[in-house]
């Protein structure tokens, strides 16, 4: 991984804690931070590697912001740019990397901008990561047992009350969104009165 350096637009260096793979995912801009948060929270992501420098001939190198391995095994390399900074030069570089390196680097090469994100998606991802960093596996186990015995639609606040864990139960339930035990309309904010689909229901 290349050492993170500031970018021209939205410069911000730091890392997001990935509680599922127990590592830090570094970013170099506010936009990269948002995308890292969203990608970490997704249940179909197996691994994220950031700031991956690759060569594409004649001594030329380019740093890919993220290389994501999905649970299917498919790998996608991402350049993260504000829409105003996306140009044909970047597209040519990505094509050149793909042509020279093939699937040694990734199966696909894409560009992520702020236009593919919305505030609800970012907020929900942050909530999932916040609750998951509790590492409350005991609470999650209690919630899983509760979900197995109730219907396919469940209100998040009720999970906390009826599992006996109160707010701790709500946070454990939100953490379970990462592995797909619960799913909800992505346009809805995760909150206590949200009704989610219970994928563990035995009814």
CSV table of C-alpha atoms in Angstrom, one decimal:
chain,number,residue,atom,x,y,z
A,1,UNK,CA,0.0,0.0,0.0
A,2,UNK,CA,1.3,3.4,-0.9
A,3,UNK,CA,1.6,5.9,2.0
A,4,UNK,CA,-1.5,8.2,1.8
A,5,UNK,CA,-0.9,11.7,0.6
A,6,UNK,CA,-3.3,14.7,0.4
A,7,UNK,CA,-5.3,15.2,-2.8
A,8,UNK,CA,-6.1,18.5,-4.4
A,9,UNK,CA,-9.8,18.5,-3.9
A,10,UNK,CA,-11.4,17.6,-0.5
A,11,UNK,CA,-8.0,16.8,1.0
A,12,UNK,CA,-8.3,14.7,4.1
A,13,UNK,CA,-6.0,11.9,5.3
A,14,UNK,CA,-7.1,9.3,7.8
A,15,UNK,CA,-8.6,5.8,8.2
A,16,UNK,CA,-11.9,4.1,8.7
A,17,UNK,CA,-11.9,1.1,11.2
A,18,UNK,CA,-13.1,-2.0,9.4
A,19,UNK,CA,-14.6,-4.0,12.4
A,20,UNK,CA,-15.2,-7.1,10.2
A,21,UNK,CA,-11.7,-7.6,8.9
A,22,UNK,CA,-10.1,-5.9,12.0
A,23,UNK,CA,-8.0,-3.4,10.1
A,24,UNK,CA,-7.7,0.3,9.2
A,25,UNK,CA,-8.7,1.3,5.7
A,26,UNK,CA,-6.9,4.5,4.8
A,27,UNK,CA,-8.3,7.4,2.7
A,28,UNK,CA,-6.9,10.6,1.1
A,29,UNK,CA,-10.0,12.7,0.7
A,30,UNK,CA,-13.4,13.1,2.2
A,31,UNK,CA,-14.9,11.4,-0.8
A,32,UNK,CA,-12.7,8.4,-0.3
A,33,UNK,CA,-13.6,8.3,3.4
A,34,UNK,CA,-17.3,8.1,2.4
A,35,UNK,CA,-16.8,5.4,-0.1
A,36,UNK,CA,-14.6,3.4,2.2
A,37,UNK,CA,-17.3,3.6,4.9
A,38,UNK,CA,-20.0,2.4,2.4
A,39,UNK,CA,-17.9,-0.4,1.0
A,40,UNK,CA,-16.8,-1.7,4.4
A,41,UNK,CA,-20.5,-1.9,5.5
A,42,UNK,CA,-21.6,-3.8,2.5
A,43,UNK,CA,-22.4,-7.5,3.1
A,44,UNK,CA,-21.1,-8.6,-0.3
A,45,UNK,CA,-17.5,-7.3,0.2
A,46,UNK,CA,-14.9,-9.9,1.1
A,47,UNK,CA,-11.8,-7.6,1.2
A,48,UNK,CA,-10.8,-4.0,0.5
A,49,UNK,CA,-7.2,-3.0,-0.4
A,50,UNK,CA,-6.6,0.7,-0.6
A,51,UNK,CA,-3.9,2.9,-2.3
A,52,UNK,CA,-2.6,0.1,-4.6
A,53,UNK,CA,0.1,1.3,-6.9
A,54,UNK,CA,0.4,-0.6,-10.3
A,55,UNK,CA,2.6,-0.1,-13.3
A,56,UNK,CA,1.3,0.0,-16.9
A,57,UNK,CA,4.4,0.2,-19.0
A,58,UNK,CA,7.3,2.6,-19.8
A,59,UNK,CA,7.9,3.3,-16.1
A,60,UNK,CA,4.4,4.7,-15.6
A,61,UNK,CA,2.5,4.0,-12.4
A,62,UNK,CA,-0.9,4.8,-11.1
A,63,UNK,CA,-2.4,4.4,-7.6
A,64,UNK,CA,-5.8,2.8,-7.5
A,65,UNK,CA,-7.8,4.1,-4.6
A,66,UNK,CA,-9.5,0.8,-3.8
A,67,UNK,CA,-9.4,-2.8,-5.1
A,68,UNK,CA,-12.4,-4.6,-3.8
A,69,UNK,CA,-12.8,-8.4,-3.7
A,70,UNK,CA,-16.5,-9.3,-3.6
A,71,UNK,CA,-17.8,-12.5,-1.9
A,72,UNK,CA,-18.3,-13.9,-5.4
A,73,UNK,CA,-14.5,-13.7,-6.0
A,74,UNK,CA,-14.9,-11.0,-8.6
A,75,UNK,CA,-12.5,-8.0,-8.1
A,76,UNK,CA,-13.1,-4.4,-9.0
A,77,UNK,CA,-10.5,-1.7,-9.0
A,78,UNK,CA,-11.8,1.8,-8.3
A,79,UNK,CA,-10.5,5.3,-8.9
A,80,UNK,CA,-12.3,7.7,-6.6
A,81,UNK,CA,-12.7,11.2,-8.0
A,82,UNK,CA,-15.0,14.1,-7.6
A,83,UNK,CA,-17.1,14.4,-10.8
A,84,UNK,CA,-15.4,17.6,-11.7
A,85,UNK,CA,-12.0,15.9,-11.8
A,86,UNK,CA,-13.0,13.0,-14.0
A,87,UNK,CA,-11.4,13.4,-17.4
A,88,UNK,CA,-10.4,11.3,-20.4
A,89,UNK,CA,-6.8,11.1,-19.2
A,90,UNK,CA,-8.1,9.1,-16.1
A,91,UNK,CA,-10.2,6.8,-18.3
A,92,UNK,CA,-7.2,6.2,-20.6
A,93,UNK,CA,-5.0,5.3,-17.7
A,94,UNK,CA,-7.5,2.8,-16.4
A,95,UNK,CA,-7.9,1.3,-19.8
A,96,UNK,CA,-4.1,1.0,-20.1
A,97,UNK,CA,-3.8,-0.7,-16.7
A,98,UNK,CA,-6.5,-3.2,-17.7
A,99,UNK,CA,-4.9,-3.9,-21.0
A,100,UNK,CA,-1.4,-4.4,-19.6
A,101,UNK,CA,-2.3,-6.2,-16.4
A,102,UNK,CA,-5.5,-7.9,-17.1
A,103,UNK,CA,-7.1,-9.7,-14.2
A,104,UNK,CA,-3.8,-9.8,-12.3
A,105,UNK,CA,-5.0,-6.6,-10.8
A,106,UNK,CA,-8.8,-6.8,-11.1
A,107,UNK,CA,-11.6,-8.1,-13.3
A,108,UNK,CA,-13.0,-4.6,-13.8
A,109,UNK,CA,-11.9,-1.0,-13.5
A,110,UNK,CA,-14.4,1.7,-12.5
A,111,UNK,CA,-14.6,5.3,-11.4
A,112,UNK,CA,-16.6,6.3,-8.2
A,113,UNK,CA,-17.7,9.9,-7.7
A,114,UNK,CA,-19.9,11.7,-5.3
A,115,UNK,CA,-22.8,11.4,-7.7
A,116,UNK,CA,-23.3,7.7,-6.9
A,117,UNK,CA,-23.6,8.4,-3.2
A,118,UNK,CA,-26.4,9.9,-1.1
A,119,UNK,CA,-26.6,11.1,2.5
A,120,UNK,CA,-28.8,8.2,3.6
A,121,UNK,CA,-26.4,5.6,2.3
A,122,UNK,CA,-23.5,7.2,4.0
A,123,UNK,CA,-25.4,7.7,7.3
A,124,UNK,CA,-26.5,4.1,7.3
A,125,UNK,CA,-23.1,2.8,6.6
A,126,UNK,CA,-21.7,4.9,9.5
A,127,UNK,CA,-24.4,3.5,11.8
A,128,UNK,CA,-23.6,-0.1,10.9
A,129,UNK,CA,-19.9,0.4,11.5
A,130,UNK,CA,-20.5,2.3,14.8
A,131,UNK,CA,-22.7,-0.6,16.1
A,132,UNK,CA,-20.3,-3.2,14.8
A,133,UNK,CA,-17.3,-1.8,16.6
A,134,UNK,CA,-19.1,-2.6,19.8
A,135,UNK,CA,-18.0,-6.2,19.1
A,136,UNK,CA,-21.0,-7.3,21.1
A,137,UNK,CA,-21.1,-10.9,19.8
A,138,UNK,CA,-23.1,-12.0,22.8
A,139,UNK,CA,-25.7,-9.4,22.1
A,140,UNK,CA,-25.8,-10.4,18.4
A,141,UNK,CA,-26.3,-14.0,19.4
A,142,UNK,CA,-29.3,-13.1,21.6
A,143,UNK,CA,-30.8,-11.0,18.8
A,144,UNK,CA,-30.3,-13.8,16.3
A,145,UNK,CA,-32.2,-16.2,18.5
A,146,UNK,CA,-34.9,-13.6,18.9
A,147,UNK,CA,-35.2,-13.0,15.2
A,148,UNK,CA,-35.4,-16.8,14.5
A,149,UNK,CA,-38.7,-16.9,16.4
A,150,UNK,CA,-40.5,-13.9,15.0
A,151,UNK,CA,-42.0,-12.9,11.7
A,152,UNK,CA,-40.4,-11.6,8.5
A,153,UNK,CA,-41.0,-7.9,9.3
A,154,UNK,CA,-39.6,-6.5,12.5
A,155,UNK,CA,-39.2,-3.0,13.9
A,156,UNK,CA,-35.7,-2.3,15.1
A,157,UNK,CA,-36.8,-0.7,18.4
A,158,UNK,CA,-38.9,-3.8,19.2
A,159,UNK,CA,-35.9,-6.0,18.8
A,160,UNK,CA,-34.2,-4.2,21.6
A,161,UNK,CA,-37.3,-4.2,23.9
A,162,UNK,CA,-38.4,-7.8,23.3
A,163,UNK,CA,-35.0,-9.4,23.3
A,164,UNK,CA,-34.4,-8.0,26.8
A,165,UNK,CA,-31.4,-6.0,25.7
A,166,UNK,CA,-33.0,-2.6,25.2
A,167,UNK,CA,-30.7,-0.1,23.3
A,168,UNK,CA,-27.9,-2.7,23.3
A,169,UNK,CA,-30.3,-5.0,21.4
A,170,UNK,CA,-30.9,-2.2,18.8
A,171,UNK,CA,-27.2,-1.8,18.2
A,172,UNK,CA,-26.6,-5.5,18.0
A,173,UNK,CA,-29.4,-5.7,15.4
A,174,UNK,CA,-27.9,-2.9,13.3
A,175,UNK,CA,-24.6,-4.7,13.3
A,176,UNK,CA,-26.4,-7.7,11.8
A,177,UNK,CA,-27.2,-5.7,8.7
A,178,UNK,CA,-23.6,-6.3,7.6
A,179,UNK,CA,-24.1,-10.1,7.2
A,180,UNK,CA,-27.6,-9.8,5.7
A,181,UNK,CA,-29.5,-11.1,8.7
A,182,UNK,CA,-31.6,-7.9,8.4
A,183,UNK,CA,-32.3,-5.9,5.3
A,184,UNK,CA,-34.2,-2.7,4.7
A,185,UNK,CA,-35.1,-0.2,2.0
A,186,UNK,CA,-31.8,1.6,1.3
A,187,UNK,CA,-33.7,4.9,1.0
A,188,UNK,CA,-34.7,4.7,4.7
A,189,UNK,CA,-32.5,5.8,7.6
A,190,UNK,CA,-31.6,3.1,10.2
A,191,UNK,CA,-33.4,4.2,13.3
A,192,UNK,CA,-35.5,2.6,16.1
A,193,UNK,CA,-38.8,2.9,14.3
A,194,UNK,CA,-37.5,1.4,11.0
A,195,UNK,CA,-39.3,-1.8,9.9
A,196,UNK,CA,-36.7,-4.2,8.4
A,197,UNK,CA,-37.0,-7.6,6.7
A,198,UNK,CA,-36.0,-10.4,8.9
A,199,UNK,CA,-34.0,-13.0,6.9
A,200,UNK,CA,-33.6,-15.3,10.0
A,201,UNK,CA,-37.3,-15.7,10.5
A,202,UNK,CA,-38.4,-19.3,10.9
A,203,UNK,CA,-42.0,-18.4,10.4
